[in-house]
Coordinates of C-alpha atoms and ligand atoms in Angstrom, one line a residue:
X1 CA 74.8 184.0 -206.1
X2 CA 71.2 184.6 -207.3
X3 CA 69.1 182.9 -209.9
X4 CA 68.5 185.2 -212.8
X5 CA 65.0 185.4 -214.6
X6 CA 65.4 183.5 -218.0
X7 CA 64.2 185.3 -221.0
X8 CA 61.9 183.4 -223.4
X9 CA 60.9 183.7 -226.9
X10 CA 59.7 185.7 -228.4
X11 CA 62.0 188.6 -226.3
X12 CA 64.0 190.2 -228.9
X13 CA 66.8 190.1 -226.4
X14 CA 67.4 186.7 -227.5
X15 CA 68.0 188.0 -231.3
X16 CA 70.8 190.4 -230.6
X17 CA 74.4 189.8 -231.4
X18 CA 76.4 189.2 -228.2
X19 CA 79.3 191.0 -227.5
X20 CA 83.0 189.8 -227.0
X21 CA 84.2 190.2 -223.4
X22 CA 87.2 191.9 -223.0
X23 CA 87.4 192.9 -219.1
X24 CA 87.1 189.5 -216.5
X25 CA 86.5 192.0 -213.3
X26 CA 84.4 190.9 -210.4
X27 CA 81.1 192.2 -211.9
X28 CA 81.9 189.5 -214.7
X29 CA 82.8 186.8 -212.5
X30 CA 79.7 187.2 -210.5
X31 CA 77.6 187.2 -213.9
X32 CA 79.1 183.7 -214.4
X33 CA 78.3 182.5 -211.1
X34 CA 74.9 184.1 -210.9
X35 CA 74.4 182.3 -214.6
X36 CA 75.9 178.9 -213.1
X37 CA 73.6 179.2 -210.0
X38 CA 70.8 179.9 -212.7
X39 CA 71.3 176.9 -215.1
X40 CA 71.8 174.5 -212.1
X41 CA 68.3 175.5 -210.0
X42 CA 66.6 175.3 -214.1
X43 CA 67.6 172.2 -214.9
X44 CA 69.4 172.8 -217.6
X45 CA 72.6 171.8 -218.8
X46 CA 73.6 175.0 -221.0
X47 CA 72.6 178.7 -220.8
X48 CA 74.2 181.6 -222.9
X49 CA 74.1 185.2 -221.5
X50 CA 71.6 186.6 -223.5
X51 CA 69.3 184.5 -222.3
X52 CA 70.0 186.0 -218.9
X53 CA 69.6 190.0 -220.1
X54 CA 73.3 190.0 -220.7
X55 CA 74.1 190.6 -224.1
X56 CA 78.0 189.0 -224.1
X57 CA 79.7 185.6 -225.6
X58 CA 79.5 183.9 -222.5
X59 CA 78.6 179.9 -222.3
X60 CA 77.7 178.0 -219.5
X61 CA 77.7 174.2 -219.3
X62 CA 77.4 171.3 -217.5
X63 CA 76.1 167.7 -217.2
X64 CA 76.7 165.5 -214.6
X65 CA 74.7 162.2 -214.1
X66 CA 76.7 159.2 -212.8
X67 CA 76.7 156.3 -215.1
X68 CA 75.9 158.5 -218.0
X69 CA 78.4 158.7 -220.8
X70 CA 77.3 161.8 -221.9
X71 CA 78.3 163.6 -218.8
X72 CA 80.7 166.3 -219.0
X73 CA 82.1 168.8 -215.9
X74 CA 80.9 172.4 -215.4
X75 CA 83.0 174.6 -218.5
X76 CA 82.5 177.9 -218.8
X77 CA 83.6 178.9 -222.1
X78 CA 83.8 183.3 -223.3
X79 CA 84.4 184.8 -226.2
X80 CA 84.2 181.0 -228.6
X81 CA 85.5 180.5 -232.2
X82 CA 84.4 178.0 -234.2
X83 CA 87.3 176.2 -235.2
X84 CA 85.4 172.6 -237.4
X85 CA 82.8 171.1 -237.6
X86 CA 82.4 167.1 -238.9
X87 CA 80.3 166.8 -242.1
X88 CA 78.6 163.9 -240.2
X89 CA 75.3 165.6 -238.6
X90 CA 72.7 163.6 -236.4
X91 CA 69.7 164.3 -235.2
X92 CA 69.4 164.6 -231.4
X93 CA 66.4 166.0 -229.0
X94 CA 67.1 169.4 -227.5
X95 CA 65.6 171.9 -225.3
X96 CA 65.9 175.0 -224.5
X97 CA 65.5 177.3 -221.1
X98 CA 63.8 179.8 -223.4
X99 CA 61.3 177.3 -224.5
X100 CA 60.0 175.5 -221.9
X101 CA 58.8 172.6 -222.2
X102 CA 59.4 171.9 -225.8
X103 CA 61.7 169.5 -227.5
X104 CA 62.4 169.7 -230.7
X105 CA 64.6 167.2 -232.7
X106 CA 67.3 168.9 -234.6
X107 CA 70.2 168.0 -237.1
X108 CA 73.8 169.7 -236.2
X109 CA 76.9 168.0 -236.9
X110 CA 78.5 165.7 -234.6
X111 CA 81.4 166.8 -233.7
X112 CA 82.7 170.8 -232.7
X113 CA 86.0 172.1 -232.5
X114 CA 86.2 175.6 -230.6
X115 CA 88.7 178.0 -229.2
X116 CA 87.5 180.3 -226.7
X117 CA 88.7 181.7 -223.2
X118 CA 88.2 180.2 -219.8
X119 CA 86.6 182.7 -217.4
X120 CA 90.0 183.9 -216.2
X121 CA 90.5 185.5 -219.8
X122 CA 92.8 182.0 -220.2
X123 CA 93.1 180.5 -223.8
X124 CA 91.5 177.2 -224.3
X125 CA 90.6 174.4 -226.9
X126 CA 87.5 172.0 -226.8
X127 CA 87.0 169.3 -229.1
X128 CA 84.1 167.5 -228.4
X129 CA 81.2 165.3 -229.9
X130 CA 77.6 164.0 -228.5
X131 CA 76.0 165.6 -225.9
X132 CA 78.5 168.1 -225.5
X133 CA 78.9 169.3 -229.1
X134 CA 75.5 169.7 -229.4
X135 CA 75.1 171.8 -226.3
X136 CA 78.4 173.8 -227.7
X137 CA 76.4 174.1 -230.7
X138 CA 73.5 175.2 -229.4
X139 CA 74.9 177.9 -227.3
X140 CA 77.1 179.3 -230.0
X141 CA 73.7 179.7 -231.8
X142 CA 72.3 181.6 -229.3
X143 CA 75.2 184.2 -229.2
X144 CA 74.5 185.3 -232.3
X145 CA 70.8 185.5 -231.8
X146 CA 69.5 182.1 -233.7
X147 CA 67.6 180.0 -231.5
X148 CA 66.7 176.6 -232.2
X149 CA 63.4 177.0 -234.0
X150 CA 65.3 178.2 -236.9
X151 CA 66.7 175.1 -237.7
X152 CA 63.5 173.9 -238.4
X153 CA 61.1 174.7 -241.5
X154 CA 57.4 173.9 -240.2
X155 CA 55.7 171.6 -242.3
X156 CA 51.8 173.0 -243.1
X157 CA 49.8 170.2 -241.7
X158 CA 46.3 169.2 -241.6
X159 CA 44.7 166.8 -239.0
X160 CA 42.1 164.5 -239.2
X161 CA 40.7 162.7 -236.3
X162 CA 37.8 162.2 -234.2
X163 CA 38.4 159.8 -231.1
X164 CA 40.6 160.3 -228.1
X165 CA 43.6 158.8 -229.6
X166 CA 44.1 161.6 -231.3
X167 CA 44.0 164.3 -228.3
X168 CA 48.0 163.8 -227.3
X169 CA 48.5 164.3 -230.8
X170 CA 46.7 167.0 -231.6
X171 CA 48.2 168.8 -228.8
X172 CA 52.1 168.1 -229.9
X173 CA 51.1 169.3 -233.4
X174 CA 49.6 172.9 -232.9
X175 CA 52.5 173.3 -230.5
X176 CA 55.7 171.8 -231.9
X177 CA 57.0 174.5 -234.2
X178 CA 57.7 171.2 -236.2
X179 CA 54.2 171.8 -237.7
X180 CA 52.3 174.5 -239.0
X181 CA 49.0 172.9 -238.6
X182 CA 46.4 175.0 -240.5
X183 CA 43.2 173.2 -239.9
X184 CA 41.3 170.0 -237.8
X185 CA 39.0 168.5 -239.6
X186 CA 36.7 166.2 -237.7
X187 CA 33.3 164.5 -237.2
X188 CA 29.9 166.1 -237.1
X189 CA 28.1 166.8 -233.1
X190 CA 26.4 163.4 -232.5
X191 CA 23.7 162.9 -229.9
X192 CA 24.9 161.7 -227.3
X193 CA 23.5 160.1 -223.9
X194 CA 19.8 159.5 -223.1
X195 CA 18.8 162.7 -223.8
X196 CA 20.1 162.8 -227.3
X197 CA 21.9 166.1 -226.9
X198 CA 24.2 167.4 -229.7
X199 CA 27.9 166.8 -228.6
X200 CA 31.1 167.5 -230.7
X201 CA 34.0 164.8 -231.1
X202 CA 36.7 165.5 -228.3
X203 CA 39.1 166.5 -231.0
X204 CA 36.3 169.3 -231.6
X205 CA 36.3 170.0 -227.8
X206 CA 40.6 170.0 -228.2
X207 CA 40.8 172.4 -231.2
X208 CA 38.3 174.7 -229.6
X209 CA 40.5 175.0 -226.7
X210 CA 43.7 175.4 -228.5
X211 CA 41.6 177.6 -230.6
X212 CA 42.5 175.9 -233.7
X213 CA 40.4 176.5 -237.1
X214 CA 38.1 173.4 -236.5
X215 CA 35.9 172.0 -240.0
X216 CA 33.1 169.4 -239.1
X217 CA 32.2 166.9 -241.9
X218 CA 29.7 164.3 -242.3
X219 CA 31.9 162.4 -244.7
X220 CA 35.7 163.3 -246.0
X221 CA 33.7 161.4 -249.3
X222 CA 32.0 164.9 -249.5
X223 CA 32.9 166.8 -252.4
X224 CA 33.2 170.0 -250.5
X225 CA 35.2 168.5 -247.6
X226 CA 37.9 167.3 -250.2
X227 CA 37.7 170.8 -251.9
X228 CA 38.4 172.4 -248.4
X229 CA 41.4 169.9 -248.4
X230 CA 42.4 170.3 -251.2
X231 CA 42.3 174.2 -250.8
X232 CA 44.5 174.4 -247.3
X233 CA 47.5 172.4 -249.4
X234 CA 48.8 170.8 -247.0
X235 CA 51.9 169.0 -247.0
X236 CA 51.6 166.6 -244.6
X237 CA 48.6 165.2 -243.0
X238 CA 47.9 163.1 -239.5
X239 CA 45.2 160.8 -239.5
X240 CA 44.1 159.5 -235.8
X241 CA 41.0 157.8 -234.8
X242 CA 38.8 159.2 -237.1
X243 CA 37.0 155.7 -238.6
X244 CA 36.0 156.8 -242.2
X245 CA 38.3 155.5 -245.1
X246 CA 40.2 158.2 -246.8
X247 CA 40.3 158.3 -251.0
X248 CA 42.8 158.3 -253.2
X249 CA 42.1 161.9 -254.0
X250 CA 43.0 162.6 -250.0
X251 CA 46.2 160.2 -249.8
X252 CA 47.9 161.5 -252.6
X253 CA 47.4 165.3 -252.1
X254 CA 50.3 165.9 -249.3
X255 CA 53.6 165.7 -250.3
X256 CA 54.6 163.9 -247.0
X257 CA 51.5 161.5 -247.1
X258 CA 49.1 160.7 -244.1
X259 CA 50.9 159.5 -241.6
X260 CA 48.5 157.4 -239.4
X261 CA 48.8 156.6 -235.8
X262 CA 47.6 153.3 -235.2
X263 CA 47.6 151.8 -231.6
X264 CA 48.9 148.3 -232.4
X265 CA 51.9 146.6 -233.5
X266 CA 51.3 146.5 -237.0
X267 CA 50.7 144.0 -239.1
X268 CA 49.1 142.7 -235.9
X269 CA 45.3 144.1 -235.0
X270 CA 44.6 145.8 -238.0
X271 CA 41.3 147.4 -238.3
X272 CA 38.4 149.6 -235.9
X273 CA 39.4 147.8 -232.5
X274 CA 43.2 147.3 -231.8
X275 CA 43.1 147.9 -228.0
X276 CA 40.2 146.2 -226.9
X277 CA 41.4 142.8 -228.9
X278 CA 45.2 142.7 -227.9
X279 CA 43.5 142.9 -223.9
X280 CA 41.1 140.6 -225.1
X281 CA 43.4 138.2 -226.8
X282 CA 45.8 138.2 -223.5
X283 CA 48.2 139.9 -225.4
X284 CA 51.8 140.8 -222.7
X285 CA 52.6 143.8 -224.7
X286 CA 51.0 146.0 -227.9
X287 CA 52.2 149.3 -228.9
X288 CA 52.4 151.6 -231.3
X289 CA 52.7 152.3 -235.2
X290 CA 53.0 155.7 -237.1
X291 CA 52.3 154.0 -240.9
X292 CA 51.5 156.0 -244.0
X293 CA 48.4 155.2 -245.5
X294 CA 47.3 153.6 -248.4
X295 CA 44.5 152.8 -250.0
X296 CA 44.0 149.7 -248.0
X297 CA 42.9 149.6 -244.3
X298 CA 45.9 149.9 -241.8
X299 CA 48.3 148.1 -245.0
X300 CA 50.5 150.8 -245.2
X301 CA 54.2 151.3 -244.7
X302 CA 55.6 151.7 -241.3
X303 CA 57.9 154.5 -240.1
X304 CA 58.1 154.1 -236.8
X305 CA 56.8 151.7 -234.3
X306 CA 57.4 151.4 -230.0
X307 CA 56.4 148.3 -227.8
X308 CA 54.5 148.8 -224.7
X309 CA 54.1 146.6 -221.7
X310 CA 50.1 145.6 -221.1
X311 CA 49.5 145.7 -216.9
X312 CA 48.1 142.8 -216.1
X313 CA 45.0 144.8 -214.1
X314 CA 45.3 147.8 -216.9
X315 CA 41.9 148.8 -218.9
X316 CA 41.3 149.4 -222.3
X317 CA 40.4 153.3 -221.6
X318 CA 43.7 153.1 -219.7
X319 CA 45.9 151.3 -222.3
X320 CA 44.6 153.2 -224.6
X321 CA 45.3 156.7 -223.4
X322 CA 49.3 155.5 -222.8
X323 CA 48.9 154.6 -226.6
X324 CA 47.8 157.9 -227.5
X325 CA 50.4 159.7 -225.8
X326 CA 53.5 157.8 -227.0
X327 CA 52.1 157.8 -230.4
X328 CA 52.3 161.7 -230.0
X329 CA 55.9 161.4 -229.2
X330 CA 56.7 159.2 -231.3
X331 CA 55.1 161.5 -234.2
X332 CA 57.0 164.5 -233.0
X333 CA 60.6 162.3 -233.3
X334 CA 59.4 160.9 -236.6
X335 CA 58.4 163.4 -238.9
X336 CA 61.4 165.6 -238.7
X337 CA 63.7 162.4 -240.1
X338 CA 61.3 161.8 -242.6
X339 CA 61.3 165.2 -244.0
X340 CA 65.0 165.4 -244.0
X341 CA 64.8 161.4 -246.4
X342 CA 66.3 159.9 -243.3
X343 CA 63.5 157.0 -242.8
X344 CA 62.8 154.1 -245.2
X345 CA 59.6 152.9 -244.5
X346 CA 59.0 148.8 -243.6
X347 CA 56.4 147.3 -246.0
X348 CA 54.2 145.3 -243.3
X349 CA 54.5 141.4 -243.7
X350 CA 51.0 140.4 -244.9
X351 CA 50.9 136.9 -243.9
X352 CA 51.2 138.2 -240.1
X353 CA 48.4 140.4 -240.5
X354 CA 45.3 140.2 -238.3
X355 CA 42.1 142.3 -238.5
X356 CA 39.7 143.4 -235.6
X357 CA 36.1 143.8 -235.2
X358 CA 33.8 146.4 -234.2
X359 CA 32.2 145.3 -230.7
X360 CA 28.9 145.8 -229.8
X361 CA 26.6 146.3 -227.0
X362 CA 25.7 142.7 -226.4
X363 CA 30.0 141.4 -226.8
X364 CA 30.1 141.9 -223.3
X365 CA 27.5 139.2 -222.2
X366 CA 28.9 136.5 -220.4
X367 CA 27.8 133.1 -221.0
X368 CA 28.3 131.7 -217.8
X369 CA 31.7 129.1 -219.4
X370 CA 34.4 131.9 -219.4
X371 CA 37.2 131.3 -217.4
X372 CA 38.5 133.4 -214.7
X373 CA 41.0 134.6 -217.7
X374 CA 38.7 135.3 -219.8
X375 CA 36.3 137.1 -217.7
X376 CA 39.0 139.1 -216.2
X377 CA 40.2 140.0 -219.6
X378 CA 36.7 140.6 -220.9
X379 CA 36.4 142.9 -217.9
X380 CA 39.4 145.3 -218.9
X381 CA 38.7 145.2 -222.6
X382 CA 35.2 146.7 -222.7
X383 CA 36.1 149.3 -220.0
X384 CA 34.2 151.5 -220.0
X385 CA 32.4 150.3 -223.0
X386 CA 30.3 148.3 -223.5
X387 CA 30.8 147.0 -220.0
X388 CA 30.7 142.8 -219.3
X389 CA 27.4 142.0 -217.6
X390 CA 25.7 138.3 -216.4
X391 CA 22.0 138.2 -216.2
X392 CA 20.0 137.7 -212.8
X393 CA 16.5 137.4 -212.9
X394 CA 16.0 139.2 -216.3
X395 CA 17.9 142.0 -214.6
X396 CA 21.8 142.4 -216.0
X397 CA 24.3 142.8 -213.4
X398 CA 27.8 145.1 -215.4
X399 CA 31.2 143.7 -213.3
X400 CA 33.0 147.0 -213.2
X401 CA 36.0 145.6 -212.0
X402 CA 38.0 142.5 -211.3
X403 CA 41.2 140.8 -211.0
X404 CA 42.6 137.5 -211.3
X405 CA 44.6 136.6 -207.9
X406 CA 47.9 134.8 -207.4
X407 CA 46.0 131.1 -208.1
X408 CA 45.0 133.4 -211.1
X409 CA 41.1 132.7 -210.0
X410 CA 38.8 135.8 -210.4
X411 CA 37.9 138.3 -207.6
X412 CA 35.4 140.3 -209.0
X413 CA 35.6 143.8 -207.3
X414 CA 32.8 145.8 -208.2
X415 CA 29.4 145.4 -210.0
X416 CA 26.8 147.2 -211.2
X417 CA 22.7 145.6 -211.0
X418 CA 20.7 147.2 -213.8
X419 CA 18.8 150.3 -212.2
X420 CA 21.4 150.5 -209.3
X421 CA 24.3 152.4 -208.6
X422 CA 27.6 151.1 -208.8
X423 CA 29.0 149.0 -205.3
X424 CA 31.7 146.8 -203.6
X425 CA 31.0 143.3 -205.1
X426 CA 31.0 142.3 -200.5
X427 CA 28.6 145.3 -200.7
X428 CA 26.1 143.5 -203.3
X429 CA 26.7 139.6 -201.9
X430 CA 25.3 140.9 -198.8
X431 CA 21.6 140.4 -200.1
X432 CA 22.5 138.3 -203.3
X433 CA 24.1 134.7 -204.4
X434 CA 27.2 135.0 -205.8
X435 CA 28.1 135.4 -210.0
X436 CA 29.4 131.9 -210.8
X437 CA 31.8 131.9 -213.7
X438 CA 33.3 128.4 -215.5
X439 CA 36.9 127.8 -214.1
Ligands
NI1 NI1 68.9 177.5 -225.6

């Protein structure tokens, strides 16, 4: 047995019409087991012949995972018929050896009933639903060269963003052939650090790299930024991290909406700082909301929302980036069920609304009658900005890190003096009294 190379779109292999088979010799039995062998050492749990250079209605499958109830034994299945289908379809994730790495979700009907030939050139019948129709299905497509992007009509999308929530979702979007994404529109450079120097957003940097048509704006107030909108009529548009409110004019242009990816569990933190005040407030868990906007600040309906578990030693910067990548998965899962009507959207609750504030330089300036919780929580939030800092001698001394241990009291781990390099908190009580804290 060897492994076979796997052929991956665009090969135009992959569009031809397989052939029936009609002689099971030892050259075909060895194809089967050299495509068996080749499905097993992928990972996958399906592969059709073409895929492998061979042009014939051949099907392998197989699933085994103990304790899963979608598991189904090795079946090699030649020459199938479609026999019925059930009117009921669902939507299910599915990959594809000739795509890595992307899942798409996908609507097929439930349930498959096929007649075929075993790989003896013996009659057989499979009825099956779940995961095994839809691997059936999937197969059957690919023997008569229609792969599983053509089940899908991209939807020509535009994204907004500046900040590094958006990154995980900019990157699903410009390669899930879910979307056709047709521009990024983001901040103006800002100077940045001490010398001042001109720096693009990191969605700038992103699109660059995924050498996406990038627009810079000043304000999405601008009459020529909503022109440009306007004029790339898109249908749907994501909105991440981008801190300017959008008009009217904007949220009613796409026929989908802006869908918004807001890292909180709306109606809860509302507003410019979500992360930093669930750590802040001791929150156990946050998450994350994909809501379509409205004219008012983080009101709008909710399509989709996932909990996540806040470590008890985890940072804002840290938290934060965990938000941004669910809330690209969750995005890519979403907007395909909202496009075929398949979500109704939950008006939040206002009463359980609660808003957030921008922080400042000076919010991480300890007053001395924080308690270990607080400080420890203080610590996390405003990493790595603005940093929590006690004065000393006029000088401010930044904790970089600390944790609370099992009596729950504060060890601080690192500081930072003003003017100094970073050091091991032993490190700086070596020439200095210790920082005192209220209990
Ligand atoms: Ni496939």
């Amino acid at each position: 047995m060897k492994k076979l190379e796997i052929l991956t779109d665009p090969n135009p292999i992959l569009r031809e019409e397989a052939r029936a088979v009609d002689i099971f010799d030892g050259q075909f039995q060895a194809l089967v087991d050299d495509m068996v062998f080749t499905m097993r050492s992928s990972n996958g749990i399906g592969l059709a012949a073409s895929q492998v250079g061979a042009i014939k209605q051949i099907i392998v499958a197989e699933y085994e995972e103990e304790e899963d109830n979608d598991s189904f034994p090795l079946k090699v299945i030649v020459n199938p018929k479609i026999e019925k289908v059930s009117d009921e379809q669902i939507f299910l994730a599915e990959g594809c050896l000739s795509f890595p790495g992307k899942e798409l979700y996908i609507k097929r009907p439930q349930e498959i009933e096929i007649s075929a030939l075993d790989r003896w050139g013996k009659p057989i019948k499979i009825k099956s639903d779940g995961l095994l129709a839809r691997v059936i299905e999937h197969e059957i497509d690919h023997l008569s060269g229609v792969l599983m992007i053509d089940h899908i009509r991209p939807v020509r999308t535009v994204f907004i963003g500046s900040g590094t929530l958006g990154v995980p979702a900019l990157e699903i979007i410009s390669d899930n052939p879910q979307f056709s994404l047709s521009a990024v529109i983001t901040g103006s450079d800002r100077p940045a650090g001490r010398d001042k120097i001109l720096t693009p957003t990191i969605i700038a940097e992103s699109a660059e790299r995924l050498k996406m048509k990038v627009l810079k704006i000043d304000s999405i107030k601008d009459r020529k930024a909503i022109e440009k909108i306007k004029s790339l009529e898109p249908e749907l548009i994501v909105l991440a991290d981008f801190g300017q409110k959008i008009s009217e004019e904007i949220i009613n242009l796409p026929k989908f909406g802006i869908l918004n990816i807001h890292p909180s569990l709306l109606p809860k933190y509302r507003g410019p700082s979500p992360v930093v005040s669930a750590i802040l407030a001791g929150e156990k868990k946050t998450g994350v909301s994909i809501i379509r906007i409205n004219s008012e600040i983080d009101a709008g309906d909710i399509l989709a929302q996932i909990e996540v578990k806040i470590g008890s030693r985890e940072t804002a910067e840290k938290l934060k980036n965990r938000l941004a990548n669910f809330g690209a998965d969750l995005l890519a899962e979403v907007v395909p069920y909202m496009i075929a009507g398949e979500i109704t959207p939950i008006k939040q609750n206002p009463n359980l609304a609660s808003a957030t504030k921008i922080f400042d330089k000076s919010s991480g300036k300890l007053s001395s009658n924080e308690s270990s919780a607080e400080v420890d929580r203080m610590v996390r939030a405003f990493s790595p900005w603005p940093g929590v800092y006690t004065t000393r001698n006029d000088k401010r001394i930044f904790i970089t890190a600390a944790h609370l241990d099992r009596q729950k009291k504060l060890i601080i781990d690192s500081v930072k003096p003003e003017g100094k390099r970073e050091m091991r908190y032993s490190e700086y009580l070596a020439g200095n009294q210790p920082l005192t804290f209220g209990e």
